[in-house]
PDB file of C-alpha atoms in Angstrom:
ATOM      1  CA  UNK A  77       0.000   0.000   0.000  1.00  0.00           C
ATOM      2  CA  UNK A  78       1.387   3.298  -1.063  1.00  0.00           C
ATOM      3  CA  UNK A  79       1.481   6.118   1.556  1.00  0.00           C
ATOM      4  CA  UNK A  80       1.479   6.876   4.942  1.00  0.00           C
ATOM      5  CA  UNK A  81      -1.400   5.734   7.249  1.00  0.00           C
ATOM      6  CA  UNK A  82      -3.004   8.750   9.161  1.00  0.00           C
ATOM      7  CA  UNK A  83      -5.363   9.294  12.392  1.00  0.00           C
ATOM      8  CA  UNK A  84      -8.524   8.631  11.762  1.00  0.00           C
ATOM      9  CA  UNK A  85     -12.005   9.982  13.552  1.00  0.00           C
ATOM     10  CA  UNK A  86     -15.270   8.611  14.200  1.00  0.00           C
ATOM     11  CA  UNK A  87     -18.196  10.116  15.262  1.00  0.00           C
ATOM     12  CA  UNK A  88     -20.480   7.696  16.054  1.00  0.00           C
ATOM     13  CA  UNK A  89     -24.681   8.059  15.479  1.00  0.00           C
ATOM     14  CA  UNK A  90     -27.511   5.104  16.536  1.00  0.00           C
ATOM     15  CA  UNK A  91     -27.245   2.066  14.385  1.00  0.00           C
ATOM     16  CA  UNK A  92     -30.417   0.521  13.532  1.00  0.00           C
ATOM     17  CA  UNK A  93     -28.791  -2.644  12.185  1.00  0.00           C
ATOM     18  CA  UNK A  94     -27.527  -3.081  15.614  1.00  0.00           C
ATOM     19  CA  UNK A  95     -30.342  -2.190  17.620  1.00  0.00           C
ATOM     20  CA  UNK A  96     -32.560  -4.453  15.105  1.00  0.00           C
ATOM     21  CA  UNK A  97     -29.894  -7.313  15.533  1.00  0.00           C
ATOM     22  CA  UNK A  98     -29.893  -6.733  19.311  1.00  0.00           C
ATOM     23  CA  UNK A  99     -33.355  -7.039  20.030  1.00  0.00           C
ATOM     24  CA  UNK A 100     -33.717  -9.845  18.215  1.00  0.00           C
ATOM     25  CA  UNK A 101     -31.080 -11.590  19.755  1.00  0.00           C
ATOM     26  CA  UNK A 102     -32.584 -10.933  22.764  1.00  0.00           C
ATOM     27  CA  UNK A 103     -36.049 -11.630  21.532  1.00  0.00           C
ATOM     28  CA  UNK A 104     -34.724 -15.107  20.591  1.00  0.00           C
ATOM     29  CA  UNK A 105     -32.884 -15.674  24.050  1.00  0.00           C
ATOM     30  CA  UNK A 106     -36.750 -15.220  25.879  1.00  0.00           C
ATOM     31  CA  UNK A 107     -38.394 -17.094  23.291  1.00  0.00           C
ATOM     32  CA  UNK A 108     -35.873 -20.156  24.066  1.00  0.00           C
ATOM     33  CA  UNK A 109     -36.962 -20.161  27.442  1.00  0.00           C
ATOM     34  CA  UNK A 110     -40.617 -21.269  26.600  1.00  0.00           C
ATOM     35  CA  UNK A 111     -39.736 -24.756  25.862  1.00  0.00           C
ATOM     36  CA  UNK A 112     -37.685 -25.604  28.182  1.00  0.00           C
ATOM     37  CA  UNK A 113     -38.451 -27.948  31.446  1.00  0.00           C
ATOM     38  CA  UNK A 114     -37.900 -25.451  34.324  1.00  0.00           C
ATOM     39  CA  UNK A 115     -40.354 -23.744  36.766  1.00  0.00           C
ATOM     40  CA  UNK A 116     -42.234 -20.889  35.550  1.00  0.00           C
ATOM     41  CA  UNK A 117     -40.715 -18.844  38.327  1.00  0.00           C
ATOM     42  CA  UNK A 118     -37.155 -19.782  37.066  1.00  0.00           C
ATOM     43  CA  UNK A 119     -38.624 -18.698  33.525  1.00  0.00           C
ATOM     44  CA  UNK A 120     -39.775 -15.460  34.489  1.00  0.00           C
ATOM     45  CA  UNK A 121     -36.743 -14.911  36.392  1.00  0.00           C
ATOM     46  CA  UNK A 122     -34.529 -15.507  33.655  1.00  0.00           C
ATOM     47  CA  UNK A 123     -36.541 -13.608  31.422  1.00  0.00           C
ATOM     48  CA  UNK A 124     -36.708 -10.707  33.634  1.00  0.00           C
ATOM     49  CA  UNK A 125     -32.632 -10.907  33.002  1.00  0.00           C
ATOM     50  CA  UNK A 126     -32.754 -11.503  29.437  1.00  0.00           C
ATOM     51  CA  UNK A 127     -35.014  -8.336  29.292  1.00  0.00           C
ATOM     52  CA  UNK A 128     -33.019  -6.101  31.595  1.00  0.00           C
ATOM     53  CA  UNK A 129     -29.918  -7.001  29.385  1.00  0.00           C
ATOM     54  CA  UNK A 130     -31.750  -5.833  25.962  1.00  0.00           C
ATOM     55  CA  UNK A 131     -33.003  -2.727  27.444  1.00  0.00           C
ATOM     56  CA  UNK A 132     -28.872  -2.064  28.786  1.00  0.00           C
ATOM     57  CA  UNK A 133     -27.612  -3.306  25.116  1.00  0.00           C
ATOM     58  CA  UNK A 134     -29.924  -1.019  23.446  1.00  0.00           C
ATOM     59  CA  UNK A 135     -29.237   1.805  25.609  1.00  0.00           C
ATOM     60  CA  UNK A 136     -25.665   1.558  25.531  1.00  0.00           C
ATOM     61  CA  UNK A 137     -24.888  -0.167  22.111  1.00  0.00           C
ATOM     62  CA  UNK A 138     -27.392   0.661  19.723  1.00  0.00           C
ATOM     63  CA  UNK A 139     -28.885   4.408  20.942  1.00  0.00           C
ATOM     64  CA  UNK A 140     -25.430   5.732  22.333  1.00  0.00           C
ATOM     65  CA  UNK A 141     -27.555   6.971  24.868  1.00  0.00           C
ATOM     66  CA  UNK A 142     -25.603   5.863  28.609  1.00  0.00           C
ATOM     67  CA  UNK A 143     -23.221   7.812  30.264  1.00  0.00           C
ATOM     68  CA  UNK A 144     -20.237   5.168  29.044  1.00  0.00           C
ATOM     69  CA  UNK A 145     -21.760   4.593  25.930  1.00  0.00           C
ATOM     70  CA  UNK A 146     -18.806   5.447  22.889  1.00  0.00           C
ATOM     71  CA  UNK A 147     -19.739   8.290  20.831  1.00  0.00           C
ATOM     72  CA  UNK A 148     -15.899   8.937  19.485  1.00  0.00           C
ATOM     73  CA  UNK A 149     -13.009   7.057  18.376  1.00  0.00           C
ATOM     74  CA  UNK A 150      -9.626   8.275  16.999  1.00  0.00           C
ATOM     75  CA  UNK A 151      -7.451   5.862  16.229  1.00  0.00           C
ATOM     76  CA  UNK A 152      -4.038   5.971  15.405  1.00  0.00           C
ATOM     77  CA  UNK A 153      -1.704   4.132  13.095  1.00  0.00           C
ATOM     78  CA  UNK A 154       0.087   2.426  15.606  1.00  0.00           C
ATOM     79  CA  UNK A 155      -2.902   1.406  16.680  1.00  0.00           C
ATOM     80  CA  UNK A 156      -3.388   3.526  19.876  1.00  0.00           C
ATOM     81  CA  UNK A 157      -6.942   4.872  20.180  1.00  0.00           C
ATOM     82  CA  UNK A 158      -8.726   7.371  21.976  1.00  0.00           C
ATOM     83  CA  UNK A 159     -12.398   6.619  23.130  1.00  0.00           C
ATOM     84  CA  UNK A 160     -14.908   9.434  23.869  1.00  0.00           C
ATOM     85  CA  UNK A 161     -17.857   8.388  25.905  1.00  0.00           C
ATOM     86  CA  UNK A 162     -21.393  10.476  25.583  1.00  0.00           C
ATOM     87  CA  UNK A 163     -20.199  12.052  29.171  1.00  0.00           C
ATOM     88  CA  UNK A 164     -17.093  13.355  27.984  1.00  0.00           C
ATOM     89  CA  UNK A 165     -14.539  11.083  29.636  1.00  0.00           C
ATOM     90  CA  UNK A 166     -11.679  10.566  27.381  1.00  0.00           C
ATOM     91  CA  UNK A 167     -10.289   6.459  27.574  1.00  0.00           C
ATOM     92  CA  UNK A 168      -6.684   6.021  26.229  1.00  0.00           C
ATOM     93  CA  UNK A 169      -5.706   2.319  25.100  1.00  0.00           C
ATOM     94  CA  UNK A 170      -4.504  -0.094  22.784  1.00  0.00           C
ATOM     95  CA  UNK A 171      -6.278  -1.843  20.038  1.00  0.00           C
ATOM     96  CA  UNK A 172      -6.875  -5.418  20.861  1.00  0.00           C
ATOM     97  CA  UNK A 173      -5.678  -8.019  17.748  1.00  0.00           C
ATOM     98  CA  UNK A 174      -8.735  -9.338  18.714  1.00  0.00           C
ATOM     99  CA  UNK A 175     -10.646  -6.561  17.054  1.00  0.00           C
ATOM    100  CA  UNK A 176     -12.505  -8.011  13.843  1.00  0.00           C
ATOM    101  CA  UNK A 177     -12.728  -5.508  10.915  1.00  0.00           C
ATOM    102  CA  UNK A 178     -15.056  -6.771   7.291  1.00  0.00           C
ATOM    103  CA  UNK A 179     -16.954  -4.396   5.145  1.00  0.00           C
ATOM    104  CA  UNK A 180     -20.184  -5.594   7.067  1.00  0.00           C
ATOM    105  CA  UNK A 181     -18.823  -5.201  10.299  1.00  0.00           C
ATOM    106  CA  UNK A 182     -16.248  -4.097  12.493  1.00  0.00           C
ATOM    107  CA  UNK A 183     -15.712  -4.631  16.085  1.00  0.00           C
ATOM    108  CA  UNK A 184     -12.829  -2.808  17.578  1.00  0.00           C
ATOM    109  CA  UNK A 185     -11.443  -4.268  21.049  1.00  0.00           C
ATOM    110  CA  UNK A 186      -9.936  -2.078  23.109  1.00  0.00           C
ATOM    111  CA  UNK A 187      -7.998  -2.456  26.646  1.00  0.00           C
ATOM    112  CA  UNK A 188      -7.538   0.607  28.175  1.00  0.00           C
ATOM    113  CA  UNK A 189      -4.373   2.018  29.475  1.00  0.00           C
ATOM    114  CA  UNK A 190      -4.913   2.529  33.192  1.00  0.00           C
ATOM    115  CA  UNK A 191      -6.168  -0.529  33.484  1.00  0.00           C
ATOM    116  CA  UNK A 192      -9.986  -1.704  34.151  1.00  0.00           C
ATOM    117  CA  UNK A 193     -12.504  -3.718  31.777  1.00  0.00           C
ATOM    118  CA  UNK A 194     -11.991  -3.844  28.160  1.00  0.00           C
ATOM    119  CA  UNK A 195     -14.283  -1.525  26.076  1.00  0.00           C
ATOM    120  CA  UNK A 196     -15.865  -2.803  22.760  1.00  0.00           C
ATOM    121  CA  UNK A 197     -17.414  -0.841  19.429  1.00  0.00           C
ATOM    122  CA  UNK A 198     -19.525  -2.285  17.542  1.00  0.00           C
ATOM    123  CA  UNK A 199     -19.942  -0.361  13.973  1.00  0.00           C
ATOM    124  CA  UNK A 200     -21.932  -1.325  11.306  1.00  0.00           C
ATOM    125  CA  UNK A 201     -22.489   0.751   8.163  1.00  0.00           C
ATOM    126  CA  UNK A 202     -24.655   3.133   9.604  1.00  0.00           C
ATOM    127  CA  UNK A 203     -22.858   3.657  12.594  1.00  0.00           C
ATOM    128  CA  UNK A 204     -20.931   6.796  10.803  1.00  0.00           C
ATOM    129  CA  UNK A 205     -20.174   8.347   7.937  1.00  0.00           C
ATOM    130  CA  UNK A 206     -19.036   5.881   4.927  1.00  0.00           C
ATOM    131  CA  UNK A 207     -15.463   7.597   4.808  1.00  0.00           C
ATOM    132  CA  UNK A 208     -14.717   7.521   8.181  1.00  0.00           C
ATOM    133  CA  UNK A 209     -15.918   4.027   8.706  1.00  0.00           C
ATOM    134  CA  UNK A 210     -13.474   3.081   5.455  1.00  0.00           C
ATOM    135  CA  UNK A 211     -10.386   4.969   6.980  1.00  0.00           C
ATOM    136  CA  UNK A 212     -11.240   3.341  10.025  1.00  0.00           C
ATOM    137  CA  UNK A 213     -11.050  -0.259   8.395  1.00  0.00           C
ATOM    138  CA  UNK A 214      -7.957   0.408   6.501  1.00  0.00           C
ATOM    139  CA  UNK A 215      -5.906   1.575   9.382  1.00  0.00           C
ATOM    140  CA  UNK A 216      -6.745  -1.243  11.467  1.00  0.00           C
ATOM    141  CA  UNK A 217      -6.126  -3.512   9.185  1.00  0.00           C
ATOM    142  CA  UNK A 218      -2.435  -2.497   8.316  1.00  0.00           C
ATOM    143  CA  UNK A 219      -1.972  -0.862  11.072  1.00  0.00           C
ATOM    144  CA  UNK A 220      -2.527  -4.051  12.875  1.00  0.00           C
ATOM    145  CA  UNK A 221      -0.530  -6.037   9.693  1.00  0.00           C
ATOM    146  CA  UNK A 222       2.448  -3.119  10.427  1.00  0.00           C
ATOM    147  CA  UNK A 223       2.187  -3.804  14.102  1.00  0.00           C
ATOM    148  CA  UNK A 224       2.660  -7.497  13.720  1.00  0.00           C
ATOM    149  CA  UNK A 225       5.359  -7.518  11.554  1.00  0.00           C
ATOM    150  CA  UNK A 226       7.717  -5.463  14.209  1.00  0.00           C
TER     151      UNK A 226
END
């Protein structure tokens, strides 16, 4: 690839693909329940949980609209990134190999640098702008394809 690999910036809006794929997920999950051979107080229990979760998935995920949900990403070649939640806090970390990037999809892993739980973003298509989702892809993929070959 000719050139230099730059930083890169997403904004990130709602996805409906995600909050459509979420909620069915998690339609699916209570649905699975009905079958099975447990007490109907264990059923609503666990469907109680399996509801609860969608509502936090949504919320977070899908409708970027918690406190820690990820409304930024810059990402740099070396594949050091900058995450800006909807409150303003600013996370500094490292881009997890683990991250998965396809036209489709792209999930970008990320552990943090002072430490604490790993973050996750998951972009689809109409989680930002076309260009900045396709800078996005490229640098992680050589950027990660640079890092590895150090």
């Amino acid at each position: 690839m000719g050139g230099t690999l730059g930083t890169v910036e997403v904004r990130l809006r709602p996805s409906f693909t995600l909050g459509t794929l979420l909620a069915a997920g998690h339609l699916a999950a209570g649905a699975a329940l009905v079958p099975l051979a447990l007490p109907v107080a264990v059923k609503v229990l666990v469907g109680l949980a399996v509801v609860a979760s969608g509502v936090a998935s949504l919320w977070r995920q899908a409708c970027l609209r918690a406190s820690d949900a990820c409304v930024r990403l810059v990402v740099q070649p070396d594949l050091r990134i900058l995450l800006q939640t909807r409150a303003g806090r600013t996370i500094a970390g490292t881009v997890l190999p683990s991250s998965l990037v396809t036209p489709w999809l792209t999930v970008v892993q990320v552990a943090p640098a002072e430490g604490g739980r790993l973050r996750t973003a998951v972009l689809f298509p109409d989680s930002a702008d076309a260009e900045s989702l396709r800078a996005l892809r490229v640098v992680l993929r050589w950027g990660a394809a640079a890092a590895a070959s150090r």
